[in-house]
Coordinates of C-alpha atoms in Angstrom, one line a residue:
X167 CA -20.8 -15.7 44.0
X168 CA -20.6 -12.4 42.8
X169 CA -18.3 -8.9 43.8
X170 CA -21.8 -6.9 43.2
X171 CA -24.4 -7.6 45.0
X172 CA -28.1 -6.2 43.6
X173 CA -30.4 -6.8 48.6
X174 CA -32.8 -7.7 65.8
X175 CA -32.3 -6.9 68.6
X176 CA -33.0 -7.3 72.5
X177 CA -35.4 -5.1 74.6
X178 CA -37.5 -2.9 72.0
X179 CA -39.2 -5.1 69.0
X180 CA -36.5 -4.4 65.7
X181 CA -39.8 -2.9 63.8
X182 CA -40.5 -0.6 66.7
X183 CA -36.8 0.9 67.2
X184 CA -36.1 1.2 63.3
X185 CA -38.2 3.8 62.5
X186 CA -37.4 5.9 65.5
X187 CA -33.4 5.4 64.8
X188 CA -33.9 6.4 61.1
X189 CA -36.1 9.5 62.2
X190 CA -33.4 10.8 64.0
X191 CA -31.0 10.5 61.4
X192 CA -33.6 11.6 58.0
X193 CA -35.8 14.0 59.8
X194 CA -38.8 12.1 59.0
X195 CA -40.9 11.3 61.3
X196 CA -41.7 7.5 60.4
X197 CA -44.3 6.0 62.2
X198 CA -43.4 4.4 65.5
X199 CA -46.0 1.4 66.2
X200 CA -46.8 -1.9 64.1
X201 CA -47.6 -1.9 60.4
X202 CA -50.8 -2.7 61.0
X203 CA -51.4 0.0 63.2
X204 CA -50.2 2.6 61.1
X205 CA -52.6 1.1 57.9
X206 CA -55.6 1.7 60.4
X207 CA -54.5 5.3 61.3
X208 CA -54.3 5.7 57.7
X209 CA -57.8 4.7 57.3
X210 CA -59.0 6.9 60.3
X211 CA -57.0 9.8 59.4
X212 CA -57.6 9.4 55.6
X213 CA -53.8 9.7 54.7
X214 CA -51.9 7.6 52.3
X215 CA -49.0 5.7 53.3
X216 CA -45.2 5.7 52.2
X217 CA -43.7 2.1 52.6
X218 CA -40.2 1.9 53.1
X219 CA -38.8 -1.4 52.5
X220 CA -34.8 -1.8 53.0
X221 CA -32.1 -3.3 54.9
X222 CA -28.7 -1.6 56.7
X223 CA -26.2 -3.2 54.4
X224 CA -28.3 -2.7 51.2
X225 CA -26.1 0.1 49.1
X226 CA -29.4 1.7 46.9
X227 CA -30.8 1.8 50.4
X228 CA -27.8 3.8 51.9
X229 CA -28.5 5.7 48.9
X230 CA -31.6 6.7 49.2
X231 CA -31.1 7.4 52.9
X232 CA -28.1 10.0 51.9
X233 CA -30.3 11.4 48.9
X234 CA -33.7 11.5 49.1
X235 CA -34.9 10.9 52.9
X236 CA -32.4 13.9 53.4
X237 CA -34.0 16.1 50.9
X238 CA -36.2 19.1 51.4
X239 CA -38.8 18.1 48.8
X240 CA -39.4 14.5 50.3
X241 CA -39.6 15.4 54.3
X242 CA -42.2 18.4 53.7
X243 CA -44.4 15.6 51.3
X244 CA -43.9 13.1 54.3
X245 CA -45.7 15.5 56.0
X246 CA -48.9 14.2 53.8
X247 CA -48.9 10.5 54.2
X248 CA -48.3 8.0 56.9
X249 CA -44.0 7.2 56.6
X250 CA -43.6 3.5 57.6
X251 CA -40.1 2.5 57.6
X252 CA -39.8 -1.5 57.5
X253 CA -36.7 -3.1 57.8
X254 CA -36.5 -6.2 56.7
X255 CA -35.1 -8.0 59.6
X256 CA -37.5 -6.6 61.9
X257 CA -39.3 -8.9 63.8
X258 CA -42.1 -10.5 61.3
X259 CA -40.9 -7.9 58.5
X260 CA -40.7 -11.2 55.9
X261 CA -44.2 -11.8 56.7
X262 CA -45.3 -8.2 55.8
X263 CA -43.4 -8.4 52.6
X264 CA -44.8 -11.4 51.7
X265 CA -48.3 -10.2 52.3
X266 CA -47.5 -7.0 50.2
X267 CA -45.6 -8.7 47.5
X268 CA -42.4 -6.7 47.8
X269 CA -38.6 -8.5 48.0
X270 CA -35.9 -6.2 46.4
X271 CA -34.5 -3.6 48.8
X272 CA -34.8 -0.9 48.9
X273 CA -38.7 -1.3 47.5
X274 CA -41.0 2.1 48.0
X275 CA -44.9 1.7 48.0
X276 CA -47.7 4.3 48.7
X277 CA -50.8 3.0 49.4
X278 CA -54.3 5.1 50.0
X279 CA -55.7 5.5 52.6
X280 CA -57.8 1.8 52.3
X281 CA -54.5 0.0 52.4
X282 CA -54.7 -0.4 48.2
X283 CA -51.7 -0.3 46.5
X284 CA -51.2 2.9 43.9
X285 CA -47.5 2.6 42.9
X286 CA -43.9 1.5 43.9
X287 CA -41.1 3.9 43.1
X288 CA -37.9 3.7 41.6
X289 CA -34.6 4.1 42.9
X290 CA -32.1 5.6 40.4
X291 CA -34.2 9.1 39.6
X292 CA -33.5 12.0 41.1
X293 CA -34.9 14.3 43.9
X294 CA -37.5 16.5 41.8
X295 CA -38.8 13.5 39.7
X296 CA -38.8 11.6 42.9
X297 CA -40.9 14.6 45.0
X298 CA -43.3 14.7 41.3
X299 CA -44.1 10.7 41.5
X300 CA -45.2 11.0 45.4
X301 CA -47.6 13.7 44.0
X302 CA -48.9 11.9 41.3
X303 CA -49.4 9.2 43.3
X304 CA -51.1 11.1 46.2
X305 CA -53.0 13.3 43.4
X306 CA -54.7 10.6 41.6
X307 CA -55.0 7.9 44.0
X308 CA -55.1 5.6 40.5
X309 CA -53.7 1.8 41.5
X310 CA -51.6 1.3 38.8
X311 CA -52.4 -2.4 38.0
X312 CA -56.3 -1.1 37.5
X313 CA -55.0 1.5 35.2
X314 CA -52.8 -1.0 33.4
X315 CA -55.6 -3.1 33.0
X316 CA -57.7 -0.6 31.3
X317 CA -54.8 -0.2 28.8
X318 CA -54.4 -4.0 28.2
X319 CA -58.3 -5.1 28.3
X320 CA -59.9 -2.0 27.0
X321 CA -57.6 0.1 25.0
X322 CA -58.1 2.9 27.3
X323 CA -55.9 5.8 26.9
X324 CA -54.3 7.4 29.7
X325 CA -54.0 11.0 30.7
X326 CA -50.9 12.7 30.9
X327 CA -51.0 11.8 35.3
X328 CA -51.7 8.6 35.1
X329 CA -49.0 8.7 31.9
X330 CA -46.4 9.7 34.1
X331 CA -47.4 7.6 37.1
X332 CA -47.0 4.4 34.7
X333 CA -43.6 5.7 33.1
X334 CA -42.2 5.9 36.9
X335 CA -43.4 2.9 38.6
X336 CA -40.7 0.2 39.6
X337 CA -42.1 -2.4 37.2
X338 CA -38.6 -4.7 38.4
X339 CA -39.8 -4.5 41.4
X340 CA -43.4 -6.2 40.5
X341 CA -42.6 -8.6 38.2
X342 CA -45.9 -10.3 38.9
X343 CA -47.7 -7.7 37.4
X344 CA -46.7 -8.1 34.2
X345 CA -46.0 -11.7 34.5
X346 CA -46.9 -14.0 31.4
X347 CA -46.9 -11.1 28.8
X348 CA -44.7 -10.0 25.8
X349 CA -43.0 -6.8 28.2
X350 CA -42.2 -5.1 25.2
X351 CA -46.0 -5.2 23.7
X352 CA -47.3 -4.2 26.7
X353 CA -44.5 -1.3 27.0
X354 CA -45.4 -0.5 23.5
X355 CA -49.0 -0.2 24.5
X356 CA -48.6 2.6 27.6
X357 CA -46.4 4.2 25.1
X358 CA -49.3 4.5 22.8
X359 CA -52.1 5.4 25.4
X360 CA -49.9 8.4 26.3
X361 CA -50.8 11.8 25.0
X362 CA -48.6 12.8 22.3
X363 CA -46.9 15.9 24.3
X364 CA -45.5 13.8 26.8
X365 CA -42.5 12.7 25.1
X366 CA -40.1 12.1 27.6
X367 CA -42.8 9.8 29.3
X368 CA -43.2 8.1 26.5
X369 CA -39.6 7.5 25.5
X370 CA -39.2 6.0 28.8
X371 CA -41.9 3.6 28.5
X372 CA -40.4 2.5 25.3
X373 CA -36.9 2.2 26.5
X374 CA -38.4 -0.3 29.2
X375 CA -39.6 -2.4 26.2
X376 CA -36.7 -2.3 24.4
X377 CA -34.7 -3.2 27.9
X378 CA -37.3 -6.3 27.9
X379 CA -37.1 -7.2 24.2
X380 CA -33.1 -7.6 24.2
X381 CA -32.7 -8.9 27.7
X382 CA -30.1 -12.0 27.3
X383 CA -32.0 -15.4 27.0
X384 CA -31.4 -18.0 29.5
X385 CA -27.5 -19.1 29.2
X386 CA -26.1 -16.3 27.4
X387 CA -24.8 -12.9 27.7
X388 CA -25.5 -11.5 24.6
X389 CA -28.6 -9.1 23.5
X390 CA -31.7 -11.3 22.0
X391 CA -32.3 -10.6 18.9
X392 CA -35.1 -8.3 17.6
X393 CA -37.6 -8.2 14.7
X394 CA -36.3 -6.0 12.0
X395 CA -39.6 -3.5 12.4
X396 CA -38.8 -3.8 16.1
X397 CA -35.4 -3.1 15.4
X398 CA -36.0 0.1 13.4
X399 CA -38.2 1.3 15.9
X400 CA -36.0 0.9 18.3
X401 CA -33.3 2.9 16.4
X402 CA -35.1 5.4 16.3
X403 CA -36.3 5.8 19.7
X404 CA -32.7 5.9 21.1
X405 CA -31.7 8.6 18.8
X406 CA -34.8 11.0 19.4
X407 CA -33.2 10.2 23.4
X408 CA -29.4 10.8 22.7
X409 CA -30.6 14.2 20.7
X410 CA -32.1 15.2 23.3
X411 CA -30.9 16.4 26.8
X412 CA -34.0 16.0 28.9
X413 CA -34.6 12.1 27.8
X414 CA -31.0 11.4 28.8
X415 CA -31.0 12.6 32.2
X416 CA -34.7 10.7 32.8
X417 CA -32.6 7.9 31.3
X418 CA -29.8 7.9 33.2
X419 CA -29.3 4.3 33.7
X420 CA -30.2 3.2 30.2
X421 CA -27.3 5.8 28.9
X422 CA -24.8 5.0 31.5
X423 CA -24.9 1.6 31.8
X424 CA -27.2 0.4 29.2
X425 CA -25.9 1.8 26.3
X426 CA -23.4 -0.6 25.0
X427 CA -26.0 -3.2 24.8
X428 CA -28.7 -1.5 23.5
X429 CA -26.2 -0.2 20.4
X430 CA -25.4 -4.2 19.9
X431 CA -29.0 -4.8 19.6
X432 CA -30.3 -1.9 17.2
X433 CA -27.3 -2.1 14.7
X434 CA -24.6 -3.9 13.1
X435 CA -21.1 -4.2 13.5
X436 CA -19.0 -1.8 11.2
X437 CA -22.2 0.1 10.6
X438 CA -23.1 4.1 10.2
X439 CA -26.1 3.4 12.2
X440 CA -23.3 1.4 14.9
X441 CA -20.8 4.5 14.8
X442 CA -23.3 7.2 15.0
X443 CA -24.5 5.8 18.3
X444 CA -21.2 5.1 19.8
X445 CA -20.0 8.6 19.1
X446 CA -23.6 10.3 20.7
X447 CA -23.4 7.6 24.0
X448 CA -19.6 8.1 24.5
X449 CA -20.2 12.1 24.5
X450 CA -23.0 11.8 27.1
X451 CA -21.1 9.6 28.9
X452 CA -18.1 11.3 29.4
X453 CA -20.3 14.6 30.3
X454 CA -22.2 12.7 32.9
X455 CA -19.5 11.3 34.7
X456 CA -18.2 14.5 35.2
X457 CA -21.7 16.2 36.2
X458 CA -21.6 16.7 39.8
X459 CA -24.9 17.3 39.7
X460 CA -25.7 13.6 39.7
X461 CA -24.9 11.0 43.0
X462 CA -21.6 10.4 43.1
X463 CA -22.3 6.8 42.4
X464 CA -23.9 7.7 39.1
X465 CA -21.1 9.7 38.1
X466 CA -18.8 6.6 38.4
X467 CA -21.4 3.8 36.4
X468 CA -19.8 6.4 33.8
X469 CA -17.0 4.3 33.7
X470 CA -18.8 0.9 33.5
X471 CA -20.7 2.2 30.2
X472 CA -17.0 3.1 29.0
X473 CA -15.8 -0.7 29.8
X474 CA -18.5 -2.1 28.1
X475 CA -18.5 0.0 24.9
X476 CA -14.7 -0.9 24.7
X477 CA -16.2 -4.7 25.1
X478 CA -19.1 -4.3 22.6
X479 CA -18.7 -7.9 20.5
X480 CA -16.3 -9.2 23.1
X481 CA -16.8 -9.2 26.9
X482 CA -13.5 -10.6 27.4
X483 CA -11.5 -8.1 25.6
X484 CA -8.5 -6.0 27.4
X485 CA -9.7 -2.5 28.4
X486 CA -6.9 0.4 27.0
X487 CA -4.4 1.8 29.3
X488 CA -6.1 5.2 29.2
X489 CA -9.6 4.0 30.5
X490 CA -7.7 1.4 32.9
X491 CA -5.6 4.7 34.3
X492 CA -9.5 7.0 34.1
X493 CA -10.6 3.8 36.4
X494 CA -7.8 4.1 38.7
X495 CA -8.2 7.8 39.2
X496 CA -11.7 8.3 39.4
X497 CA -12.4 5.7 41.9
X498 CA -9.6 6.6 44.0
X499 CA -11.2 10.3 44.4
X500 CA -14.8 9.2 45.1
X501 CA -12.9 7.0 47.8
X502 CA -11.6 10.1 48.8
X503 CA -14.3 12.7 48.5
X504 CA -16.9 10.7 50.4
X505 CA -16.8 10.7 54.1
X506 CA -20.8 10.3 54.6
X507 CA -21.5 6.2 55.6
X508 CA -24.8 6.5 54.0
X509 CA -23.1 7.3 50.9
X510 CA -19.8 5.3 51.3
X511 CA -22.0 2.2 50.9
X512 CA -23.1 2.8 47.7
X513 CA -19.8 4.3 46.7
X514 CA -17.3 1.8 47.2
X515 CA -19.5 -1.1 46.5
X516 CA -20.0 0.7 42.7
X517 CA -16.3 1.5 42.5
X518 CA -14.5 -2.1 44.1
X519 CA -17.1 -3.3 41.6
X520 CA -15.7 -1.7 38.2
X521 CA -11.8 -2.2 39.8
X522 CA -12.9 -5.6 39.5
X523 CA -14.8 -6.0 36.5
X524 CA -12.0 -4.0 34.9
X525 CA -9.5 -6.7 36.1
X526 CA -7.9 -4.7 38.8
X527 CA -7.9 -7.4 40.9
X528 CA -5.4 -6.3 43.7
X529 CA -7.1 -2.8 43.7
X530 CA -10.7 -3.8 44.4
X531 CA -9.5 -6.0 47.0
X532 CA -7.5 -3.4 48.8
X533 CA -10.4 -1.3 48.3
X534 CA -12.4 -3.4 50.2
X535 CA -10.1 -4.5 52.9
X536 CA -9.8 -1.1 53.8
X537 CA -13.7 -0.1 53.9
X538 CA -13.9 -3.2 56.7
X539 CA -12.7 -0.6 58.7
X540 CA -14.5 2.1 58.0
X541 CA -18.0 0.6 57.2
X542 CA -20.9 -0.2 59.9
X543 CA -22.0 -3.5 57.7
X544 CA -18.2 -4.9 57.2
X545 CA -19.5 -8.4 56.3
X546 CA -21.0 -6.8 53.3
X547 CA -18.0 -6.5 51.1
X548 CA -16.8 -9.8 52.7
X549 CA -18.6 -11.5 49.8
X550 CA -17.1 -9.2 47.4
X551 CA -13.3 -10.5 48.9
X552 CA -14.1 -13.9 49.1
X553 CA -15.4 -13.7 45.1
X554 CA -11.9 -11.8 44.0
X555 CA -10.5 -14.9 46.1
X556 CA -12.1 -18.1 44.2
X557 CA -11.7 -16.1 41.2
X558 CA -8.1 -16.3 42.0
X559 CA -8.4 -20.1 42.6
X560 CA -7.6 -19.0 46.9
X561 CA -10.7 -21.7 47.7
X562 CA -9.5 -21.5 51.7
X563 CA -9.3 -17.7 51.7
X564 CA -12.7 -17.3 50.1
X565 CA -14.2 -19.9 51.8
X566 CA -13.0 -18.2 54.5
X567 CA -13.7 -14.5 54.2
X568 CA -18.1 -16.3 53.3
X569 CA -17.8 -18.1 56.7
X570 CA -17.0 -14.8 58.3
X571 CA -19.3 -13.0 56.6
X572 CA -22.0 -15.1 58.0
X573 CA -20.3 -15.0 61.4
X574 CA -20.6 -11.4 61.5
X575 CA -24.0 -10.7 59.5
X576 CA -26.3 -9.3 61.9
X577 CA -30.6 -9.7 61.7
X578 CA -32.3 -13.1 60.7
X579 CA -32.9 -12.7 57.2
X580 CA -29.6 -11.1 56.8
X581 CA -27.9 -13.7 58.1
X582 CA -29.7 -16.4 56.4
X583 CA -28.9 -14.5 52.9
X584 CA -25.2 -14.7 53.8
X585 CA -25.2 -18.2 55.1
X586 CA -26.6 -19.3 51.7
X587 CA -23.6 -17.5 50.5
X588 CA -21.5 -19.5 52.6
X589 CA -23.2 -23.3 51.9
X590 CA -23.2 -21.9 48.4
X591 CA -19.6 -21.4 48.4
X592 CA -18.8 -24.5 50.1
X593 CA -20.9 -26.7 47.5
X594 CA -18.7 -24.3 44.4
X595 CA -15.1 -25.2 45.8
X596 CA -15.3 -27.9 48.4
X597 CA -17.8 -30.1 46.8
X598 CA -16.1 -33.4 48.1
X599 CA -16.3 -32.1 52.0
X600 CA -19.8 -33.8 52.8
X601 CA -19.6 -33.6 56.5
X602 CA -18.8 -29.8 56.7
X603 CA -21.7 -28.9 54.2
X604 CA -24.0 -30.9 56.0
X605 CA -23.8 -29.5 59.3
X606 CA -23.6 -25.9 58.3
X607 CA -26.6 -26.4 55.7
X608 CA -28.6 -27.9 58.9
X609 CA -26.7 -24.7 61.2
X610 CA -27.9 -22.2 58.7
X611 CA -31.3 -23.4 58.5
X612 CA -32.1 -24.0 62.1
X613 CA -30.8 -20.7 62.8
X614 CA -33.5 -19.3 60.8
X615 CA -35.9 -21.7 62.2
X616 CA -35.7 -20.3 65.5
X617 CA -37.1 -16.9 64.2
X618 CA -39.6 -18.6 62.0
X619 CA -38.9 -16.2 59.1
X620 CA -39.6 -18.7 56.2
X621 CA -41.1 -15.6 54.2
X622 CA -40.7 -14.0 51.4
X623 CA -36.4 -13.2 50.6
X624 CA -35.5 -16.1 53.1
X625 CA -38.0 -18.8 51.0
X626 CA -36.9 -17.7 47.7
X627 CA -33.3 -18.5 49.2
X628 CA -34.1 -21.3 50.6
X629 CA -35.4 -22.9 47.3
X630 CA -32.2 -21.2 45.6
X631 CA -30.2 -23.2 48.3
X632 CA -32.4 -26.4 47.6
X633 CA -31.7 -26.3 43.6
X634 CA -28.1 -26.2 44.2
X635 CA -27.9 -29.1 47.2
X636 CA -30.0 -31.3 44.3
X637 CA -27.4 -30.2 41.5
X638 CA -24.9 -31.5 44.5
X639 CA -26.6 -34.5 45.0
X640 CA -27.2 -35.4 41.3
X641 CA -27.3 -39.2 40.3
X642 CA -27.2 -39.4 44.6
X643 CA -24.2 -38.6 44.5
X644 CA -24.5 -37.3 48.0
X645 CA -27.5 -39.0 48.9
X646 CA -26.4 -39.9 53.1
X647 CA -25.6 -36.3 53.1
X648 CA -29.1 -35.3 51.8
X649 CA -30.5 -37.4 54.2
X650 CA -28.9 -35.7 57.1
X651 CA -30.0 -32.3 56.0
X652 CA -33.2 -33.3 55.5
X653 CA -33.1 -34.9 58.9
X654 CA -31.6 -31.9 60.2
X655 CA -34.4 -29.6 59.1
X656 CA -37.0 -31.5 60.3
X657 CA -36.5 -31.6 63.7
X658 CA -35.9 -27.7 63.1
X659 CA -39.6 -27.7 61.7
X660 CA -41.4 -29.7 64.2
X661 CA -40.4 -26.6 66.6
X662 CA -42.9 -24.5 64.2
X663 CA -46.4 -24.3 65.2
X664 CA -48.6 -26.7 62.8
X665 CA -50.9 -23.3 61.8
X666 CA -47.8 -21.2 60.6
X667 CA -46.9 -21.0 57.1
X668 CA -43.2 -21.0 57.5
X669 CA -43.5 -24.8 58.8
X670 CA -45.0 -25.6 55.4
X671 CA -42.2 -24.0 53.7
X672 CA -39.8 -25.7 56.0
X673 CA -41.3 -29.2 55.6
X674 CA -40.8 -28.7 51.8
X675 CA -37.3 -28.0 52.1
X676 CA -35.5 -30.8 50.1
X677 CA -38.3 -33.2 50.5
X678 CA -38.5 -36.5 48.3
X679 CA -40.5 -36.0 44.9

């Protein structure tokens, strides 16, 4: 389990009501009939499309609905393409992601006016750079996998649009794309094929490779290590950023949160090169968390980049009392200061986070009991209450606080997600208790069965869920309960019409080898 997380209806079909519930609330007017309805007024109309891809308990999505959807600059550009707001639990809305390859919420997609795919944006830049992507994208109608191609396969160089399209583009959002390849070459490469004068969009593209070059191996926590000409390159391309005021603030993330890790993986310990950087990040850092320019939720990943540079070379190590007392203050004001629910998602999920990582145990769980009765998605932070507990060694109270969290989760792939919390939890502290885990295992997936919404985030769960019943059952040592679940599920599938998918899926769930 883990305290940070990132992702129906009767009468009116889910897909049809969500869009005309969030238009009321953004000022968008998102298209009110079927996906594919709104792909063939596209076609006839000759507009691209914005996909919106989300959930009501995802925080980046309450985010984005209290930042961006609300913003001047992004409901006069909706004006210019087709808004289609898809929320995952909508009735068939696992199918549609499926079939256009997205997962993550919140996940954003414009497509032209043929139904091809031109670019998925980020989440974490702000409003201007945000309104500038949507015109690229609109402007050059350039699908971004063709244009990486022509970098990959034919050394093509890039202009300074297509340049800026491929420096913003959700790449962690499509990790198929680049799926099989050394990520930092291919980084490397876009780099290169920009024009020179771009700098910032080129520093960005080279930050992404040095994210993929030092991400953790499989097992540990600590940066992989880089080739020394690597290395220096590296070096060098974080202190051209730090120097300069415009690459940190398109960088937000990789200063804020980022840093510390970065700075173990370009220098040594006790070095010049190591002090230089931890004087430039800790400056930015401490500006930036007090920039109220930024989402209040940035401001406070501020103090995560400050745990983690007073942990560089040991994760484990106490924070100082004046950071611990920063932590306590700050959080409590952005408690305080923000009354919008949109925002209050993001918020406290970001701050009972940090009280936690921090070690402030106690805090971050009265931090989250209180927001139970404040937020619309209670059973959201239930899983951040019932980690604090089992951290604790309270099995009954977590075990407890995941049951209700599935009692209370609302929409079929929601509640799927958070009953894989639940058997999850069950197999973690009450691995001897066959009979219970059985019976909710075959509970949690019939439930699911009933909508037929073995797609897309509710597969990938359900093969998560498989690889820990078979870590369960290893040497058979549950082998009767295996048998029940597998029992269980079957009669679930046979209620699945032989020509759908989702039976296939379902027929594979924890079948013999």
């Amino acid at each position: 389990m883990a305290a940070l997380l990132a992702v129906g209806g009767c009468g009116k079909r889910a897909s049809e009501v969500a869009p005309a519930q969030a238009a009321k609330a953004h000022g968008i007017d998102w298209y009110a009939g079927s996906v594919d309805q709104a792909f063939a007024e596209a076609a006839s109309r000759n507009l691209p499309i914005f996909l919106y891809w989300g959930a009501e308990w995802c925080p980046p999505c309450h985010e984005i609905k209290a930042t961006v959807f609300r913003s001047r600059e992004f409901i006069e550009r909706s004006r210019l393409f087709i808004p289609v707001y898809l929320d995952g639990d909508a009735e068939n809305a696992q199918a549609i992601g499926e079939r256009f390859g997205v997962r993550g919420y919140p996940t954003m997609v414009v497509f032209s006016p043929a139904g091809e795919e031109i670019t998925r944006i980020p989440g974490g830049i702000d409003i201007q750079a945000y309104a500038n992507v949507l015109d690229l994208a609109i402007g050059t109608m350039k699908p971004v996998p063709a244009l990486l191609g022509r970098v990959l396969d034919e050394d093509a160089a890039l202009d300074p649009a297509e340049c800026r399209l491929m420096a913003y583009y959700s790449w962690e959002q499509n990790p198929a794309l680049l799926e099989g390849r050394d990520q930092a070459e291919v980084f490397e490469r876009l780099a290169a094929a920009c024009p020179q004068e771009l700098e910032l969009e080129r520093t960005k593209l080279r930050l992404a490779g040095i994210h993929a070059a030092i991400a953790p191996p499989p097992g540990s926590s600590e940066p992989a290590e880089l080739a020394p000409e690597f290395r220096r390159e590296a070096l060098e391309t974080v202190r051209a950023m730090l120097d300069d005021e415009a690459l940190v603030r398109a960088n937000l993330y990789s200063v804020l949160i980022a840093g510390a890790r970065i700075t173990s993986a370009v220098t040594d310990a006790g070095s010049p090169e190591r002090a230089e950087l931890e004087s430039k990040f800790a400056s930015w850092i401490d500006r930036l968390g007090k920039d109220e320019s930024l989402f209040r939720s940035e401001r406070l990943y501020a103090l995560l980049g400050k745990m983690r540079f007073e942990r560089i070379g040991d994760a484990e190590a106490p924070l100082s009392a004046g950071l611990r007392e920063e932590i306590r203050r700050t959080v409590a004001e952005a408690d305080a200061a923000t009354t919008d629910p949109y925002e209050r998602q993001s918020v406290i999920n970001v701050a009972s986070a940090i009280l936690d990582m921090a070690g402030m145990k106690e805090e971050a769980k009265t931090m989250l009991l209180a927001e139970l009765e404040r937020s619309k998605q209670p059973y959201y932070f239930m899983t951040g209450l019932a980690d604090i507990e089992q951290q604790a060694g309270n099995h009954e109270a977590a075990i407890g606080w995941l049951a209700r969290g599935y009692d209370e989760a609302r929409g079929p792939a929601t509640r799927f997600q958070w009953g894989t919390y639940y058997i999850v939890g069950l197999l973690e502290m009450t691995p001897e208790d066959e009979e219970r885990i059985a019976a909710e295992t075959v509970r949690v997936v019939g439930e699911l069965g009933a909508t037929r919404a073995f797609h897309q985030r509710p597969k990938a769960q359900l093969a998560r869920l498989q690889k820990r019943l078979e870590e369960w059952n290893e040497g058979g040592a549950h082998a009767e309960a295996i048998g029940r679940i597998r029992q269980g599920a079957m009669a679930i599938c046979a209620g699945i019409p032989a020509d759908d998918s989702a039976r296939t899926t379902c027929e594979s769930f924890l079948a013999p080898a």
